[in-house]
Short mmCIF file of C-alpha atoms and ligand atoms in Angstrom, two decimals:
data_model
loop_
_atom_site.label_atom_id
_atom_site.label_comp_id
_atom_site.label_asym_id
_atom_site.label_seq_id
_atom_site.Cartn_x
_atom_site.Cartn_y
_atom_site.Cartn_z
CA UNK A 1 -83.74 16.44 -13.81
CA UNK A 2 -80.83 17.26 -11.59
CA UNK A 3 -77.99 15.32 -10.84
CA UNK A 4 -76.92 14.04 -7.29
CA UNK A 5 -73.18 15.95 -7.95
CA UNK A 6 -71.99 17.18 -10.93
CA UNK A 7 -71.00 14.64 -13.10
CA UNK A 8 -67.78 13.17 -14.17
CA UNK A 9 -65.91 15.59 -17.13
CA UNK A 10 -65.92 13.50 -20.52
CA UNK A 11 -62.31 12.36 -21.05
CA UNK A 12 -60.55 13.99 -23.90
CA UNK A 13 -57.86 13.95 -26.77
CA UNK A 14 -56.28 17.20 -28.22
CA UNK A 15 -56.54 17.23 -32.19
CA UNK A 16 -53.52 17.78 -33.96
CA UNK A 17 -53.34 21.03 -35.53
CA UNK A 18 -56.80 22.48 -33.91
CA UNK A 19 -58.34 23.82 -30.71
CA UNK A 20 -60.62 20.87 -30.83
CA UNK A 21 -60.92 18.52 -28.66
CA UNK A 22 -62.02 14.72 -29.39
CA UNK A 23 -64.27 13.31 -27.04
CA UNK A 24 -63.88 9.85 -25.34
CA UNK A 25 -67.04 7.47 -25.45
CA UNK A 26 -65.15 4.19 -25.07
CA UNK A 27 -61.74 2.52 -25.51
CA UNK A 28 -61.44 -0.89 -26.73
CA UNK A 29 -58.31 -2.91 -27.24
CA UNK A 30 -57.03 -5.68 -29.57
CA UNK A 31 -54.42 -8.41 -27.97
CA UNK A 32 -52.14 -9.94 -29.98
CA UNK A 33 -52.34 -8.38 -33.10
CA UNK A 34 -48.77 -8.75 -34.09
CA UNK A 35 -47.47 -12.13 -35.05
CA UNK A 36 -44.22 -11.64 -33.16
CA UNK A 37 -45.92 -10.37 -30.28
CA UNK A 38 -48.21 -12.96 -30.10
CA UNK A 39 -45.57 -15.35 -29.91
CA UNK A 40 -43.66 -13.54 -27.01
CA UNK A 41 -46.80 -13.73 -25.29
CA UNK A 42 -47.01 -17.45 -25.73
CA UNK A 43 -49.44 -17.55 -28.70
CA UNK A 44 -49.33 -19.22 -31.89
CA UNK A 45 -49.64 -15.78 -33.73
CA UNK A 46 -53.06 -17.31 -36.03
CA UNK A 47 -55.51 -16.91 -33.60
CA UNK A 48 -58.63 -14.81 -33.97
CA UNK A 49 -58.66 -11.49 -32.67
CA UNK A 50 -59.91 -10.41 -28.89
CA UNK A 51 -60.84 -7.54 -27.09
CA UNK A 52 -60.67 -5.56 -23.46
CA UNK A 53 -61.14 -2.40 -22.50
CA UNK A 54 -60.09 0.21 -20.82
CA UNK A 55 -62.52 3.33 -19.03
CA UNK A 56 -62.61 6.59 -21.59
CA UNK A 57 -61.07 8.66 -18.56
CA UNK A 58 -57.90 6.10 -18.43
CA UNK A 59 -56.49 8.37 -21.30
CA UNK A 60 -54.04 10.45 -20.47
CA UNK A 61 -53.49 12.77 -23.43
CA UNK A 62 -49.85 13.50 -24.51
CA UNK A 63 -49.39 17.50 -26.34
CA UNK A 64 -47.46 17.21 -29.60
CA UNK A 65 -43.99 18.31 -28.29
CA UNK A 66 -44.36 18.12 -24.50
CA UNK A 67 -43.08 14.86 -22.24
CA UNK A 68 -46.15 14.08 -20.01
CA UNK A 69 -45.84 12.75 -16.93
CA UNK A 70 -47.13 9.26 -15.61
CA UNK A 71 -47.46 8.24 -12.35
CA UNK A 72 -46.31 4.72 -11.69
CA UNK A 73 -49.20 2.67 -10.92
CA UNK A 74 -49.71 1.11 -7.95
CA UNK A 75 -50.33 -2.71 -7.28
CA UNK A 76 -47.66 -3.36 -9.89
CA UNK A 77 -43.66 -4.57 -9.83
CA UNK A 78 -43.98 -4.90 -13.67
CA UNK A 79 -45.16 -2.23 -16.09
CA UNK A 80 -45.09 -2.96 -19.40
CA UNK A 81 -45.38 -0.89 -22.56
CA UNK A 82 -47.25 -1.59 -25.67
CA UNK A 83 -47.24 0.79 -28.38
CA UNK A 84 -50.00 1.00 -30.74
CA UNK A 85 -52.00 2.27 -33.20
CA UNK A 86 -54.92 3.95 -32.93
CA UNK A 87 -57.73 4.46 -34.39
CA UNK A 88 -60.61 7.08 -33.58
CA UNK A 89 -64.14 6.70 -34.67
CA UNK A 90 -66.13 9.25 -35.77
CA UNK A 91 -69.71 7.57 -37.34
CA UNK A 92 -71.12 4.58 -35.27
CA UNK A 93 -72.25 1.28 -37.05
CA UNK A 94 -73.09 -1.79 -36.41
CA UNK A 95 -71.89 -5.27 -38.04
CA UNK A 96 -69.50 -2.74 -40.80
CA UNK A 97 -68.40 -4.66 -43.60
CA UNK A 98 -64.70 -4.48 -44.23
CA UNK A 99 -64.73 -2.37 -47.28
CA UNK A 100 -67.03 0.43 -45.25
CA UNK A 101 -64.77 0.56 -42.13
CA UNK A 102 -62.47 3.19 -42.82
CA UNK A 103 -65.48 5.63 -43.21
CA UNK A 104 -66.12 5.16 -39.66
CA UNK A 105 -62.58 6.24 -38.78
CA UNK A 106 -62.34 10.23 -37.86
CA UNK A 107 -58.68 10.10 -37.10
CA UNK A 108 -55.59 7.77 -35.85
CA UNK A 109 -53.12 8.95 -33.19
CA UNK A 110 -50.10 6.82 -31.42
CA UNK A 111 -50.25 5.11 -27.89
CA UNK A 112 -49.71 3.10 -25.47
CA UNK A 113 -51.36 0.20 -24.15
CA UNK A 114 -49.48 0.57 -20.52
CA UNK A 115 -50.25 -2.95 -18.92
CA UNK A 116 -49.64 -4.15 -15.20
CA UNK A 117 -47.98 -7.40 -16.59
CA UNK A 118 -47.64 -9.42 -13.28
CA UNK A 119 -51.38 -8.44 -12.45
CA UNK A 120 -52.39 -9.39 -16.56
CA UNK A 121 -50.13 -13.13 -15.76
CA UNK A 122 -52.01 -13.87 -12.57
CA UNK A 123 -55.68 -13.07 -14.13
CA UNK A 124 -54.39 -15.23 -17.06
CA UNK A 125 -53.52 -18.25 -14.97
CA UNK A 126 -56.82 -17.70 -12.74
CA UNK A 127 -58.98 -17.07 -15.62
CA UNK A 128 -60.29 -14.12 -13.93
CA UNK A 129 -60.78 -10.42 -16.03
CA UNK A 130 -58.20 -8.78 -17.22
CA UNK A 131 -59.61 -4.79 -16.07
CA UNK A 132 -57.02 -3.98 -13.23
CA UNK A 133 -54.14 -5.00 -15.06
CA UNK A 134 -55.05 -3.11 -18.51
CA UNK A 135 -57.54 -0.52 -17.51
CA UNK A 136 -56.26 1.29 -14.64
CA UNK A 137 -55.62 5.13 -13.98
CA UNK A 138 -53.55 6.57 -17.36
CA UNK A 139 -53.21 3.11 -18.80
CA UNK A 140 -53.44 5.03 -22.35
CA UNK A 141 -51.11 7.95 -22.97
CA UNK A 142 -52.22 9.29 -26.03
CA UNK A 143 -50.53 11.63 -28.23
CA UNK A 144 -52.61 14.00 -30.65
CA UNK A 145 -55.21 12.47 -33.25
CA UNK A 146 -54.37 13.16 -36.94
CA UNK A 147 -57.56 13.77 -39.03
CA UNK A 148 -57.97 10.62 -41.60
CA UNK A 149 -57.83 13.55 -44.09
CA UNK A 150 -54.75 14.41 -42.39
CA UNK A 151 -52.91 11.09 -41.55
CA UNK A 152 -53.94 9.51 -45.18
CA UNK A 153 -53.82 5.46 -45.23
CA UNK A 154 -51.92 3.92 -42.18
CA UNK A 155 -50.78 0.93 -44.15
CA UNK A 156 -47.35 0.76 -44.21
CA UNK A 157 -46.26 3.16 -41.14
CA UNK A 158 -43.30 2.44 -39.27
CA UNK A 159 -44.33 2.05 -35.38
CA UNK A 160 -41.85 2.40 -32.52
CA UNK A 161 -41.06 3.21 -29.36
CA UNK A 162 -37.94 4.13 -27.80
CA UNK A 163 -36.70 3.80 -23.63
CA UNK A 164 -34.04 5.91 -21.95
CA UNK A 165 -33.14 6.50 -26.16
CA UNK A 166 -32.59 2.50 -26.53
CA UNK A 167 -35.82 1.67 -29.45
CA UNK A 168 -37.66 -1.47 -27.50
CA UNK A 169 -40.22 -1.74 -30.75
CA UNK A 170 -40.10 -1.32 -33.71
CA UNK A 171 -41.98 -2.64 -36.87
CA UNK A 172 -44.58 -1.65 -39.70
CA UNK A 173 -48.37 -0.79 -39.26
CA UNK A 174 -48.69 -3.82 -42.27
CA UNK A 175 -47.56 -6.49 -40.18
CA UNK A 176 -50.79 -5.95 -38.04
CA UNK A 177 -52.87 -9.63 -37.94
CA UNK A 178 -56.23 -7.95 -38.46
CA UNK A 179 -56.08 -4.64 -39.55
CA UNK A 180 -57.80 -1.45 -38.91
CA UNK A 181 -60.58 -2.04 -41.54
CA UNK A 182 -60.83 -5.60 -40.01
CA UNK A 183 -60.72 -5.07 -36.45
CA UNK A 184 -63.76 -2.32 -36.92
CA UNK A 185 -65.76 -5.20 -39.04
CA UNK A 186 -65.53 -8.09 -36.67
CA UNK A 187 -65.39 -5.48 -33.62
CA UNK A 188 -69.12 -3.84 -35.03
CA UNK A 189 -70.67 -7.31 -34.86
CA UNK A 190 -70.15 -7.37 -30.74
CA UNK A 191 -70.67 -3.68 -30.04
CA UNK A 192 -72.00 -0.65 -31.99
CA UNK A 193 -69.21 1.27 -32.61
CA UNK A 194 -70.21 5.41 -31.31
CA UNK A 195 -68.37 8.56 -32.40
CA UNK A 196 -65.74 8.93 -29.43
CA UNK A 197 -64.44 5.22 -29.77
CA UNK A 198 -60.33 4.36 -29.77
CA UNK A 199 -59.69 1.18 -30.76
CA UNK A 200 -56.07 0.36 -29.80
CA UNK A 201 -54.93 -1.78 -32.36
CA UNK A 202 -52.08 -3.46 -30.66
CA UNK A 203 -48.46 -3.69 -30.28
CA UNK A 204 -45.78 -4.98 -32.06
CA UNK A 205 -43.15 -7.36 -30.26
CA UNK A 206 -40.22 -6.54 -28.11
CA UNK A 207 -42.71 -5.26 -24.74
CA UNK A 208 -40.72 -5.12 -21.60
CA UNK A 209 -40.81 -3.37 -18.05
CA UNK A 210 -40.34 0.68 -17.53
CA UNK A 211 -39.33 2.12 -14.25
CA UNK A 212 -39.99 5.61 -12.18
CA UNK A 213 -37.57 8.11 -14.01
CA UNK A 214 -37.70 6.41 -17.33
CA UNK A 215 -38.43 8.19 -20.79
CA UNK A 216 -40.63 6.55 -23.30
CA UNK A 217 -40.52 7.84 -26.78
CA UNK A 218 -42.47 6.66 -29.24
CA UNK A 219 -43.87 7.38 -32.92
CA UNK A 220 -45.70 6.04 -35.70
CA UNK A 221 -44.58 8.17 -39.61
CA UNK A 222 -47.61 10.83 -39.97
CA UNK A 223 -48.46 10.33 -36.67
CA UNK A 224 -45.99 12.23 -34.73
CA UNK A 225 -44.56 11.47 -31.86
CA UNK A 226 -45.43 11.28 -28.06
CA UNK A 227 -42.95 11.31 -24.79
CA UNK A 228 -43.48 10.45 -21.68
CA UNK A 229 -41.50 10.34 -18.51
CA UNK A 230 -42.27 7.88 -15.51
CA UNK A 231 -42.72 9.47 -12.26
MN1 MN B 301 -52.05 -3.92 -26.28
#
């Protein structure tokens, strides 16, 4: 077999503390995961959780100590950030029962579920997909992923993130709706779940826009934490 042109290079995270790389298979998302964010976005904060996704190469991985650079997408007057956890599978299942989910998780690692908000309120009110306005070119800075070994249990973490040194979010891993170990049971009885998977587990409240020039900071305890500047 040959192929027409090379093929596309499989998108990558560094590993924190290693010359490893993890490699990308897919990247699914959880909305509203956060009671308080779920009611900023209009919800009732009770509902069952939902997914979208994003393409593997819409990472955009984040060096522990460096401030990345992120081109301001286009098609957009409102870019929004969403910082979340993350967690990275590293043993595929199917229909995983809540007390077996955390053996499927190779690592976590903070980022951000960057979000074309004006494009994401138009597909709402159309009922039409939301891929443009979630999945577009770097719509997930990433920063390092923490072996589980490494990171321990992400139960209580604080999670924040920080603009222009002015903290936007902030809140505790444990306020999360469905958690990790839930999101990866009910998530494994649409999809197998495959070694390279991030689940973004959502954000808490307090999203709002970002601008060319702007820093975003952000961190989750044990995690680290990422920077990135708007350009
Ligand atoms: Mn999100």
């Amino acid at each position: 077999m040959e192929f027409t042109f090379p093929p596309a290079v499989v998108a990558t995270v560094p590993v924190a503390g290693s010359d490893q790389v993890f490699p990308v298979h897919r990247i699914y998302c959880v909305g509203r995961n956060y009671v308080e964010h779920a009611k900023e976005m209009g919800g009732t904060g009770r509902e069952a959780p939902f997914f979208f996704m994003k393409p593997a190469d819409a990472v955009l991985p984040l060096p522990a100590g460096v401030v990345g650079e992120m081109h301001y997408p286009s098609q957009t007057a409102d870019l929004h950030h969403e910082i979340e956890l993350v967690a990275a599978i590293g043993a595929a299942g199917r229909d995983i029962a809540v007390a077996d989910a955390l053996k499927h998780v190779w690592g976590y690692a903070v980022g951000i579920d960057m979000t074309r908000r004006d494009l994401q309120a138009e597909a709402k009110k159309l009922s039409r997909p939301w891929c443009l306005s979630k999945g577009f070119d770097e719509s997930a800075p990433i920063g390092p992923i923490h072996r589980i070994t490494d990171a321990g249990v992400m139960d209580r973490a604080r999670i924040h993130l920080d603009v222009n040194g002015v903290t936007r979010q902030d809140s505790t891993v444990d306020k999360l709706i469905w958690s990790v170990a839930e999101t990866i049971s009910i998530l494994s009885g649409y999809v197998e779940l495959l070694p390279g998977d991030l689940i973004f587990s959502g954000t808490p409240a307090g999203v709002a826009a970002v601008g060319r020039g702007d820093l975003l900071e952000g961190g989750i305890d044990g995690l680290g934490t990422i920077a990135l500047r708007l350009v």
